[in-house]
mmCIF file of C-alpha atoms in Angstrom:
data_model
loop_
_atom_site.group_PDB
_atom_site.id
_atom_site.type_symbol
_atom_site.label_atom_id
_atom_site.label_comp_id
_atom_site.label_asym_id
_atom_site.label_seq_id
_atom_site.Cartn_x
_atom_site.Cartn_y
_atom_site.Cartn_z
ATOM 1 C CA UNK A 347 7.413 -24.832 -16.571
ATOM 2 C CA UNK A 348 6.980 -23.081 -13.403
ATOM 3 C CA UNK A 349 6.224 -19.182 -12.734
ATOM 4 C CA UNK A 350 7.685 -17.227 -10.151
ATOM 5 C CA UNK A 351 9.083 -13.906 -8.919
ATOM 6 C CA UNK A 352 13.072 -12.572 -9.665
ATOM 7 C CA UNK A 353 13.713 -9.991 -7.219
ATOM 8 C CA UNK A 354 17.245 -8.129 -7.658
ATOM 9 C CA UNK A 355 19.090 -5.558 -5.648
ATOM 10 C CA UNK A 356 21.686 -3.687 -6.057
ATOM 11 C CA UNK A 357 24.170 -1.661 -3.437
ATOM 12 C CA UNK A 358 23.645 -4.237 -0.881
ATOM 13 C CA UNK A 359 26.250 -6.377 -3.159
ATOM 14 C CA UNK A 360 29.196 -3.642 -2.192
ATOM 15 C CA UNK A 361 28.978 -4.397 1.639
ATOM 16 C CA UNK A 362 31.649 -6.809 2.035
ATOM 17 C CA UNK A 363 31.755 -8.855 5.277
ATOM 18 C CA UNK A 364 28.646 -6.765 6.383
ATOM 19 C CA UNK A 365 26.278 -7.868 3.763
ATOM 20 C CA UNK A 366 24.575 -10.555 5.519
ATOM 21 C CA UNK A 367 23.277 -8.028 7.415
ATOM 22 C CA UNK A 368 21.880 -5.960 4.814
ATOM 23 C CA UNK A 369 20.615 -9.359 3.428
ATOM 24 C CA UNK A 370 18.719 -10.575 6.101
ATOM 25 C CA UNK A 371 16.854 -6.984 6.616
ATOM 26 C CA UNK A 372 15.936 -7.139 3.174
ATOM 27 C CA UNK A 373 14.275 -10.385 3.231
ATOM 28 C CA UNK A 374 12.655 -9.913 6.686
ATOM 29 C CA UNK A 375 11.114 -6.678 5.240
ATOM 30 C CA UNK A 376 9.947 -8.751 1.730
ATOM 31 C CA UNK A 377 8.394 -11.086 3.895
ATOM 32 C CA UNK A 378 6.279 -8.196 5.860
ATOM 33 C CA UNK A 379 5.452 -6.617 2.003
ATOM 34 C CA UNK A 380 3.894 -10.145 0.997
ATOM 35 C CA UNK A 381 1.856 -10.780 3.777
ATOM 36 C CA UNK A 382 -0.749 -9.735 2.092
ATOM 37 C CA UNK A 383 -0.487 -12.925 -0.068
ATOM 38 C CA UNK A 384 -1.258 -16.473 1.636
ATOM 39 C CA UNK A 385 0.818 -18.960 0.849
ATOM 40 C CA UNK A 386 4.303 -16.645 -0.700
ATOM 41 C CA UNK A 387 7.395 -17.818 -0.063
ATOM 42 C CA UNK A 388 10.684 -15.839 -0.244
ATOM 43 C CA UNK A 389 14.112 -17.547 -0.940
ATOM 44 C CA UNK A 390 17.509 -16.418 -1.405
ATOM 45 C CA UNK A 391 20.022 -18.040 -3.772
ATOM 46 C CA UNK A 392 23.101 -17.350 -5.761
ATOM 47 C CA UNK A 393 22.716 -13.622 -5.301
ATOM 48 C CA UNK A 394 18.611 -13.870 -6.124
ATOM 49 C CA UNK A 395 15.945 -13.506 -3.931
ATOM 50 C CA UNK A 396 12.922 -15.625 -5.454
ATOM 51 C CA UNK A 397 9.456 -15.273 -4.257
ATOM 52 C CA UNK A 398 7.195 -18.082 -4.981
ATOM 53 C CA UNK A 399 3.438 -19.885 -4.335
ATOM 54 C CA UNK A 400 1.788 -16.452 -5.531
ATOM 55 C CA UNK A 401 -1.358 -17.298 -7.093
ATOM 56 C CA UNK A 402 -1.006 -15.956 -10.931
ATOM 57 C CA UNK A 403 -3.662 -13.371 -10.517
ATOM 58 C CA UNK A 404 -2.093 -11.741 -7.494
ATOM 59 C CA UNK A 405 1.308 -11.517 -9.206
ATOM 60 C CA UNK A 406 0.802 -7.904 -10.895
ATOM 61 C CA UNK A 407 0.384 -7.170 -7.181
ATOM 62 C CA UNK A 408 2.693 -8.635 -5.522
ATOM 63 C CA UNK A 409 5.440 -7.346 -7.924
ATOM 64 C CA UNK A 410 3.751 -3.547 -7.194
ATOM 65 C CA UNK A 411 4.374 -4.606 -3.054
ATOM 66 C CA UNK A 412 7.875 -5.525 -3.887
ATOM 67 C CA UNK A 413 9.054 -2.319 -5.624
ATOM 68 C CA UNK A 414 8.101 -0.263 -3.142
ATOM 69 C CA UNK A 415 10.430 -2.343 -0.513
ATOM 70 C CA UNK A 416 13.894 -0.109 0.010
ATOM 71 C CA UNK A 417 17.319 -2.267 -1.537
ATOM 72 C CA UNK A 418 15.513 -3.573 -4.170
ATOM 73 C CA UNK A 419 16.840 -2.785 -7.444
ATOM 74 C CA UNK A 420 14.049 -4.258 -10.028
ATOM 75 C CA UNK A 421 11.290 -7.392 -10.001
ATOM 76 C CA UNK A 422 10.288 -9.257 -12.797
ATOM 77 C CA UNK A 423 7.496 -12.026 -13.048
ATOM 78 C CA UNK A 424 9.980 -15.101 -15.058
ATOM 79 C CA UNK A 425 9.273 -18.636 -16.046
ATOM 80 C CA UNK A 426 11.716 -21.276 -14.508
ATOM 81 C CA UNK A 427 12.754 -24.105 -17.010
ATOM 82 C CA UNK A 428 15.239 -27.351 -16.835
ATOM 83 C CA UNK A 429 18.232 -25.969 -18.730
ATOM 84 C CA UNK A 430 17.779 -27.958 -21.973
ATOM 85 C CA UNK A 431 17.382 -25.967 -25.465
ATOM 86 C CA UNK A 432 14.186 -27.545 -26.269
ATOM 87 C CA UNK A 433 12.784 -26.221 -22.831
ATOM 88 C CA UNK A 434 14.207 -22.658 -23.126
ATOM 89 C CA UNK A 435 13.433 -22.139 -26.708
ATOM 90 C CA UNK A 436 9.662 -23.535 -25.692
ATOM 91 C CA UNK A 437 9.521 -20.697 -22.733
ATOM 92 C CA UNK A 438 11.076 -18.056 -24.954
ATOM 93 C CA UNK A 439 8.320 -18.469 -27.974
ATOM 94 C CA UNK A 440 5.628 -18.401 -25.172
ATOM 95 C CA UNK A 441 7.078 -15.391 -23.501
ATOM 96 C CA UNK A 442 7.752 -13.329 -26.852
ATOM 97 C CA UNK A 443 4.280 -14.181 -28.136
ATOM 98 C CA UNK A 444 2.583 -13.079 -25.554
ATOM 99 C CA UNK A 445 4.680 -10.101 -25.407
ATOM 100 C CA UNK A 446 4.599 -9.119 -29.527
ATOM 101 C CA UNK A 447 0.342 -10.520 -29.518
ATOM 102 C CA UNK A 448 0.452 -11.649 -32.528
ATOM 103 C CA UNK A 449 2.027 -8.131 -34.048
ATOM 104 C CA UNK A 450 5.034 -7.092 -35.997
ATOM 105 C CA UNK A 451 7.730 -6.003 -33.824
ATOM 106 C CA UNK A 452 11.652 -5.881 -33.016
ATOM 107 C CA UNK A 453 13.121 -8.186 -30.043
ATOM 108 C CA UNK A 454 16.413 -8.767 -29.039
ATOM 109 C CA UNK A 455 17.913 -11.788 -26.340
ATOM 110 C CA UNK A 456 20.301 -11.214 -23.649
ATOM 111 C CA UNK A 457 21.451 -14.373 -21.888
ATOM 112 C CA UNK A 458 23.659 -14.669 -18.982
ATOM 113 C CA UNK A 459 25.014 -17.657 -17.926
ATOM 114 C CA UNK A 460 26.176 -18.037 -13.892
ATOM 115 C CA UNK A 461 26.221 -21.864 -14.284
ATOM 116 C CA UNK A 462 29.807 -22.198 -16.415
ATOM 117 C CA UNK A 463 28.863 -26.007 -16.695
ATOM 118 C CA UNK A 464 26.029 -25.505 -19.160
ATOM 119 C CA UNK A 465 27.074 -26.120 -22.844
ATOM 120 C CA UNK A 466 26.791 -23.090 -24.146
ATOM 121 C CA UNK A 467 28.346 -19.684 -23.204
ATOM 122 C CA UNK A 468 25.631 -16.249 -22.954
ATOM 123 C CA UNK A 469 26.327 -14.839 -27.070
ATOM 124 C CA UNK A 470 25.802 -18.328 -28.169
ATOM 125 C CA UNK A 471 22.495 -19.056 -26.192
ATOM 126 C CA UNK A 472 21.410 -15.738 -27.047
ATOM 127 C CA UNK A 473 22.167 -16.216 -30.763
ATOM 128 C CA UNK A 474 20.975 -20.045 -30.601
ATOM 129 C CA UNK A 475 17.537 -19.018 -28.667
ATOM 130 C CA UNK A 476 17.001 -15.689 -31.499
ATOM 131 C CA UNK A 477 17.332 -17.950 -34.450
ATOM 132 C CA UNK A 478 15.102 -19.959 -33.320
ATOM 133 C CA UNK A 479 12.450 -17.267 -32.396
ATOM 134 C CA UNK A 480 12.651 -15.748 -35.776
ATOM 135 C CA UNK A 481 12.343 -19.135 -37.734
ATOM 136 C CA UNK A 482 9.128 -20.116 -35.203
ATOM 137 C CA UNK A 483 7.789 -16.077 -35.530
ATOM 138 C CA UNK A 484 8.966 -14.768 -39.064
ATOM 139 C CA UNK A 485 6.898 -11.315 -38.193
ATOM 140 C CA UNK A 486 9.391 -10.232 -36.048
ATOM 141 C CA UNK A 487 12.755 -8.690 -36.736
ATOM 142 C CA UNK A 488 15.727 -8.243 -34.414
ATOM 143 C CA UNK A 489 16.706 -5.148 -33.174
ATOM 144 C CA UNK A 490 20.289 -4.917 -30.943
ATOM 145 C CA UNK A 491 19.929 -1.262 -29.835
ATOM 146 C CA UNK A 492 16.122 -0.568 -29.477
ATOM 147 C CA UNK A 493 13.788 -3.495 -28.897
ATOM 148 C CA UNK A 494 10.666 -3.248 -28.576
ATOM 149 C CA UNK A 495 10.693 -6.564 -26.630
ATOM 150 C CA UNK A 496 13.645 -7.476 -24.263
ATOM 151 C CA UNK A 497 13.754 -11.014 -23.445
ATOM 152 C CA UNK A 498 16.021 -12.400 -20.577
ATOM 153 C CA UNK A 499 17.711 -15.939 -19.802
ATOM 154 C CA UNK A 500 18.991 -16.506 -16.675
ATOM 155 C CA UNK A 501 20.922 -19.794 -16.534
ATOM 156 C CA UNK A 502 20.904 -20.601 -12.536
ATOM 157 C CA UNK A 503 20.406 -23.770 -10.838
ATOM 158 C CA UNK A 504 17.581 -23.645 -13.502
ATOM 159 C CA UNK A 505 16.930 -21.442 -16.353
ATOM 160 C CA UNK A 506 14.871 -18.578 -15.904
ATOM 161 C CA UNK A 507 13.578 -16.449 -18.565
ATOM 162 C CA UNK A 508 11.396 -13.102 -18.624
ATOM 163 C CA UNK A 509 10.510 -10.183 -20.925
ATOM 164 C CA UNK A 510 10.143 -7.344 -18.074
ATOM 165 C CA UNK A 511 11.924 -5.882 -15.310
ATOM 166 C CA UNK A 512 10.096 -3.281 -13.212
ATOM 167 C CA UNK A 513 12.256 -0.608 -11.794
ATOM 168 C CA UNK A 514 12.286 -0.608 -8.264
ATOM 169 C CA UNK A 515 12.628 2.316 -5.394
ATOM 170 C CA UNK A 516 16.319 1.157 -4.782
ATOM 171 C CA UNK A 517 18.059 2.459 -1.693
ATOM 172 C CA UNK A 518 19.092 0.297 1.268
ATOM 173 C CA UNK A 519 16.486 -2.270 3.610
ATOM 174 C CA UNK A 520 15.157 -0.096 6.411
ATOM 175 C CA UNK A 521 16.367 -1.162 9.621
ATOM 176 C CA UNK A 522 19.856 -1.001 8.613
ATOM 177 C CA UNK A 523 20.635 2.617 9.177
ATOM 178 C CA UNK A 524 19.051 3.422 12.519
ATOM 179 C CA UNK A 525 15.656 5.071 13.311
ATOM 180 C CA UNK A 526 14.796 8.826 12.946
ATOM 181 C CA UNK A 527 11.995 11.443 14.141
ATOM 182 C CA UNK A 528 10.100 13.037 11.100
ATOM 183 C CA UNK A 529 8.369 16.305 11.643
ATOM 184 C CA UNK A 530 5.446 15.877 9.118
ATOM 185 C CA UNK A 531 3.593 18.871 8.393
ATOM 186 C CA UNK A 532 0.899 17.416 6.372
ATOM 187 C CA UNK A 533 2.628 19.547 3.252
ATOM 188 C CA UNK A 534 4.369 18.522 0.425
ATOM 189 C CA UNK A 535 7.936 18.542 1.598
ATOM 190 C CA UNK A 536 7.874 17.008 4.745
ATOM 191 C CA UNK A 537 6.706 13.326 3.139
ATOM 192 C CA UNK A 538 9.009 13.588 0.235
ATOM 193 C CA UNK A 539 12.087 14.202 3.134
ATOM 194 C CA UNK A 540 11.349 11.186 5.596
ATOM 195 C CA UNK A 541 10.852 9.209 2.159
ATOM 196 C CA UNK A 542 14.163 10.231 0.951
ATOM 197 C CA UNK A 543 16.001 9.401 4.848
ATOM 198 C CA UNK A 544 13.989 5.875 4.674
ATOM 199 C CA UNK A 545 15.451 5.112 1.267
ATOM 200 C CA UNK A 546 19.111 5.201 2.851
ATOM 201 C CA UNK A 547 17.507 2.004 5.179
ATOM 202 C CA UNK A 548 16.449 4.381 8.238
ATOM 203 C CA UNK A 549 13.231 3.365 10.061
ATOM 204 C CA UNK A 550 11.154 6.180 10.315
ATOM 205 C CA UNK A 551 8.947 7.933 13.502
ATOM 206 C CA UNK A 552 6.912 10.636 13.027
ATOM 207 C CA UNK A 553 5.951 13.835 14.989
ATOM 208 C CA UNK A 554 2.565 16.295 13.859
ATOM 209 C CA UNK A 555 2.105 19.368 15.927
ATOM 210 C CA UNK A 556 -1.883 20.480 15.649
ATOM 211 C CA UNK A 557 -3.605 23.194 16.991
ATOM 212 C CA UNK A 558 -7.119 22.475 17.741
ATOM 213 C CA UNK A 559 -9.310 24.152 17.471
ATOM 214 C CA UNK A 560 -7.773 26.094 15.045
ATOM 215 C CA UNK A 561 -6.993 23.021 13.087
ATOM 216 C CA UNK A 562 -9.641 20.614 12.152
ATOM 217 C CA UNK A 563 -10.016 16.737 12.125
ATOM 218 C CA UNK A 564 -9.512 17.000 8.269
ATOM 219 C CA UNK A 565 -6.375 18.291 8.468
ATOM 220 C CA UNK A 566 -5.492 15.529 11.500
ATOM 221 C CA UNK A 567 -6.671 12.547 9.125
ATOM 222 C CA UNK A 568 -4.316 14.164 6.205
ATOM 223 C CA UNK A 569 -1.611 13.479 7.923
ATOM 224 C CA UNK A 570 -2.648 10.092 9.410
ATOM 225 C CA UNK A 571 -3.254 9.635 5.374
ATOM 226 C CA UNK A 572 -0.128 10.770 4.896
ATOM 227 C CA UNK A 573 1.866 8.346 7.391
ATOM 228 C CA UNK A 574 0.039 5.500 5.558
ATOM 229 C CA UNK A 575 1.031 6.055 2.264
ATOM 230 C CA UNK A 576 4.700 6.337 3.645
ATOM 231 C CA UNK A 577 4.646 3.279 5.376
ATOM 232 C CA UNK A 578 3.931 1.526 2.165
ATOM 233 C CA UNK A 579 7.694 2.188 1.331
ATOM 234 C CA UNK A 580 9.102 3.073 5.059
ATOM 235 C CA UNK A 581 7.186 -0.136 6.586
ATOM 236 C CA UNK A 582 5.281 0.251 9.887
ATOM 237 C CA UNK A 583 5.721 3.763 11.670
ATOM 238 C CA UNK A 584 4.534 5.204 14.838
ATOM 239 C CA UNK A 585 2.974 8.900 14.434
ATOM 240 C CA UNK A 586 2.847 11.260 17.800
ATOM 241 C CA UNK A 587 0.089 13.765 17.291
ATOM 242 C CA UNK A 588 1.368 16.931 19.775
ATOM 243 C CA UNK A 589 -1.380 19.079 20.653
ATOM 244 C CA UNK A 590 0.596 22.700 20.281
ATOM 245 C CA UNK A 591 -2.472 25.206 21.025
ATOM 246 C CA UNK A 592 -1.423 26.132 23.833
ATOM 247 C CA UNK A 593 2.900 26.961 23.102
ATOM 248 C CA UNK A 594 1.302 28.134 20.480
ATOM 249 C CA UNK A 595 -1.075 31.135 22.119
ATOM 250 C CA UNK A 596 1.249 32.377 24.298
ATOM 251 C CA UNK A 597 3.930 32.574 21.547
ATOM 252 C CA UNK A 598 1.442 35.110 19.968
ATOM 253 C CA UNK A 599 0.551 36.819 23.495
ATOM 254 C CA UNK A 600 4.424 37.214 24.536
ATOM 255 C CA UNK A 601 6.437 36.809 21.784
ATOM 256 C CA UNK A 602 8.060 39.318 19.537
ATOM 257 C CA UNK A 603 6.345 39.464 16.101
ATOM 258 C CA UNK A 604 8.806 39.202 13.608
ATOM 259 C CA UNK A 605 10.320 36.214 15.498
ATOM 260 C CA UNK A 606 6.786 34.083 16.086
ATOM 261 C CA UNK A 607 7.569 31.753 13.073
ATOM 262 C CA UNK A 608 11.625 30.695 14.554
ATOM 263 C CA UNK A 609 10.162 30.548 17.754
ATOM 264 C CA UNK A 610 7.864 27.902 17.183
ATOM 265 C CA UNK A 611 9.635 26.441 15.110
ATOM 266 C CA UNK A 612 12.370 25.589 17.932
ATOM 267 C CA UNK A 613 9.659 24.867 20.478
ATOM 268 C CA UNK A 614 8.587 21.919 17.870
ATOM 269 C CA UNK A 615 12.489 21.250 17.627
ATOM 270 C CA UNK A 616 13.074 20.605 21.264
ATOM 271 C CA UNK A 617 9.432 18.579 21.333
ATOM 272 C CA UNK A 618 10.801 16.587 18.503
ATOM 273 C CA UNK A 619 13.515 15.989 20.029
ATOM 274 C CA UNK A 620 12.360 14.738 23.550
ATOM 275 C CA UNK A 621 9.963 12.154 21.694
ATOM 276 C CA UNK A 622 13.410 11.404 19.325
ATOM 277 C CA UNK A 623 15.475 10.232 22.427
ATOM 278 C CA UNK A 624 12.263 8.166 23.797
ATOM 279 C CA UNK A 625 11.600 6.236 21.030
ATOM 280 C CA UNK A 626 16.122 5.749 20.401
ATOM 281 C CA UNK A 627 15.875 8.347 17.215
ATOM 282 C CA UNK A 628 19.448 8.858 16.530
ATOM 283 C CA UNK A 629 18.231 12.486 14.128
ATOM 284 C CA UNK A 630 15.427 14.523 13.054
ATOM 285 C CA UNK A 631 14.132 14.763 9.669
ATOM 286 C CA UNK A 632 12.507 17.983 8.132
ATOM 287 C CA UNK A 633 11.400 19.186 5.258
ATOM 288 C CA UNK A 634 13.151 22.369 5.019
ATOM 289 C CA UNK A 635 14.892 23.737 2.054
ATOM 290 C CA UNK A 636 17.048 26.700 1.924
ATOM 291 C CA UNK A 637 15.791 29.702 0.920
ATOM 292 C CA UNK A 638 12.002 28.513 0.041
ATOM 293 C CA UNK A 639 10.503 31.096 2.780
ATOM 294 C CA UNK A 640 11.323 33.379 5.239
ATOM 295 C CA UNK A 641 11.494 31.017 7.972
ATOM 296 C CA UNK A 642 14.354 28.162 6.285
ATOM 297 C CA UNK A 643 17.005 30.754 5.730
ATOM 298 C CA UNK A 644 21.203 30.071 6.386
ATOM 299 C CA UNK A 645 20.830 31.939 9.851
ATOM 300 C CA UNK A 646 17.198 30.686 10.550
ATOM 301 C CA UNK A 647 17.918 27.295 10.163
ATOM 302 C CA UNK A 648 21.066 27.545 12.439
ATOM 303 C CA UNK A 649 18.670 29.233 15.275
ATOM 304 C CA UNK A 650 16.066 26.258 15.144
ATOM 305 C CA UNK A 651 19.454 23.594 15.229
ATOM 306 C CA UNK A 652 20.822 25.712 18.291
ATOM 307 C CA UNK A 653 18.013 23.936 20.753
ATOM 308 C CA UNK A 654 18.630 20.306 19.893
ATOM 309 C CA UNK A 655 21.514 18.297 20.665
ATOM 310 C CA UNK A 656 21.049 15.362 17.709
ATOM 311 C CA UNK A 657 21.876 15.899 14.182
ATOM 312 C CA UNK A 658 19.219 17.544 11.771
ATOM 313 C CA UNK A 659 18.935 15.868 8.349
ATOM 314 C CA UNK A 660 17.336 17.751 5.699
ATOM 315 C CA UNK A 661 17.523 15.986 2.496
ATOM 316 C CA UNK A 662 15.716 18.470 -0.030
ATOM 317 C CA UNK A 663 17.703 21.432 1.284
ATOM 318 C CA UNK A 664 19.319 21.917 -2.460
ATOM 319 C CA UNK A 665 16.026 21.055 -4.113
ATOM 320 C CA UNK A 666 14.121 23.205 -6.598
ATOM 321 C CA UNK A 667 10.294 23.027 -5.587
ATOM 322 C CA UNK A 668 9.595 21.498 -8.703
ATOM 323 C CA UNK A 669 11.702 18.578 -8.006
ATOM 324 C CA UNK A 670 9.777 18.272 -4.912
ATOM 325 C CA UNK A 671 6.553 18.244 -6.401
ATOM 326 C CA UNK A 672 7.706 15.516 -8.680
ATOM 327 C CA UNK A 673 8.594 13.230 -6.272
ATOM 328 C CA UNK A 674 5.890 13.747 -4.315
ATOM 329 C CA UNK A 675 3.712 12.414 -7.100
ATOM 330 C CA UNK A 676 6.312 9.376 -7.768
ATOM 331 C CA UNK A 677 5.792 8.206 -4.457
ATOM 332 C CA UNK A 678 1.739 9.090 -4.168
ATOM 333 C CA UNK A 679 1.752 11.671 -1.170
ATOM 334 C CA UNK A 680 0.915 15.033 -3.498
ATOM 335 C CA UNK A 681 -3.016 14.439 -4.022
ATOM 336 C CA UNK A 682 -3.138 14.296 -0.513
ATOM 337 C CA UNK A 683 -0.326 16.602 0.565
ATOM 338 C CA UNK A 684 -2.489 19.597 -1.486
ATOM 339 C CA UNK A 685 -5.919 19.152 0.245
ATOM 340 C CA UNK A 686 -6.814 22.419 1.931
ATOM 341 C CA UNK A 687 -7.184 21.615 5.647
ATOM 342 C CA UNK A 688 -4.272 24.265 7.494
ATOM 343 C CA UNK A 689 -2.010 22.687 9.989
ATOM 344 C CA UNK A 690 -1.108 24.856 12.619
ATOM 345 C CA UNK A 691 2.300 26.174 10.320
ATOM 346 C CA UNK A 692 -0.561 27.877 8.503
ATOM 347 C CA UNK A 693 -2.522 29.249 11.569
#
């Protein structure tokens, strides 16, 4: 009986003749997740990518890395058997024991079966390998609509069972959908947005305006903070920290009042923009949404599109705050998002 790690994903199977692409990005970028962990190896087969040689007390780990990699659907931590009944039934009392410890509870088996050769189809495995688990464990009961313990059979080129199956962040490999400029504030929005674009398998750059010494090395290291936690799910970005002080003073010395806000906000635009076409960003990436303040207006946000030539993507334009906030916690960018150092959107 051997241990290892099923990882599954999901819209990468609709991509026809292109999904070898799509494949190979996605195990290139498990690879870089599991670096981390000498000796892991990552294998594709019949539609499975299974990551072995990860010592047992590194798995919880390793399954955490993996979730966070974009175009993975789910990871769970299975046991890999020869596809005899004796062996299954053997890793499916281990599995559900371990699971119930010891307790009443309800459990329920789902098998599926991709090798048609093996004797038995997936009801009749499932209905052989539950009789047997409630003649072994007579403290348990089955339950077909709400188990309290779910357990899995596989039957591959071996037969793989498991009782858990951690959501993952979905989405498609980055690399596969071109590279974008992120203006990151160091607020909540702007993570949350250049999460959201790296989800849809964009690789992600990212652009900080400060204005020192009006803004402090606190609020700089937030957003280096920031651009870490991200690149636990968008893999490795490069930040450009844009000293604005000076734009930023004679906006204030020359520039009309009521227009100070648009007008930097374009002269960050067409900086964004110049970096964008350096580093072969195809599109910008804010965190704008419609109607939050003054500034992110219908006719606003058309003036601060007018200076750049490359398209603008705003993913939580139709978002509720709330929603924001919430996601923001998901991925583990609020805590740091709310620390009070002022960027220079605040000065």
């Amino acid at each position: 009986m051997e241990r290892t790690i099923l990882v599954r994903y999901g819209e990468i199977h609709l991509k026809g003749l292109n999904r070898p692409f799509f494949e190979r990005a996605l195990m290139n970028n498990l690879r870089d997740a599991l670096k981390p962990f000498v000796g892991a190896r990552v294998e594709r087969r019949d539609g499975r990518v299974y990551v072995e040689g990860v010592a047992r007390e590194d798995e919880k780990a390793a399954v955490d890395r993996l979730c966070r990699v974009f175009g993975v659907h789910s990871v769970s931590r299975v046991v890999g058997v020869d596809k005899d009944l004796d062996s299954i039934a053997a890793a499916a009392l281990d599995l559900i024991r371990e699971a119930a410890k010891e307790a009443p509870a309800t459990f329920k088996v789902r098998a599926r079966r991709s090798d048609k050769r093996f004797s038995l189809n997936s009801m009749e495995l499932a209905a052989e390998i539950g009789g047997r688990v409630l003649k072994a464990l007579p403290y348990l009961k089955v339950d077909v609509h709400r188990p309290q313990i779910m357990l899995d059979i596989e039957i591959r080129e071996r037969a793989y069972l498991y009782t858990d199956a951690k959501k993952a962040v979905g989405g498609m490999p980055v690399g596969t959908g071109g590279r974008a400029m992120l203006l990151l504030s160091g607020g909540i929005d702007s993570p949350v947005a250049g999460y959201m674009i790296a989800r849809r398998g964009v690789a992600v750059d990212c652009v900080h305006f400060e204005s020192v010494p009006y803004t402090s090395g606190q609020a700089r290291q937030k957003v280096i903070d920031l651009a870490t936690i991200m690149a636990g799910y968008c893999g490795p970005m490069r930040l450009h920290i844009v000293s604005f002080t000076e734009i930023q003073q004679k906006l204030y010395e020359d520039g009309p009042p009521p227009l100070l806000t648009i007008l930097m906000r374009r002269f960050m635009m067409r900086i964004a923009e110049r970096l964008a076409k350096k580093r072969r960003c195809g599109a910008l990436i804010t965190g704008e949404n419609l109607g939050q303040v003054a500034s992110q207006t219908m006719d606003s946000l058309n003036a601060t599109n007018a200076v750049v030539s490359i398209p603008v993507f705003r993913p939580l334009i139709g978002f509720d705050k709330g929603e924001i906030m919430d996601r923001a916690r998901q991925i583990g960018t609020y805590e740091t998002s709310i620390l009070p150092y002022d960027d220079c959107c605040s000065v």
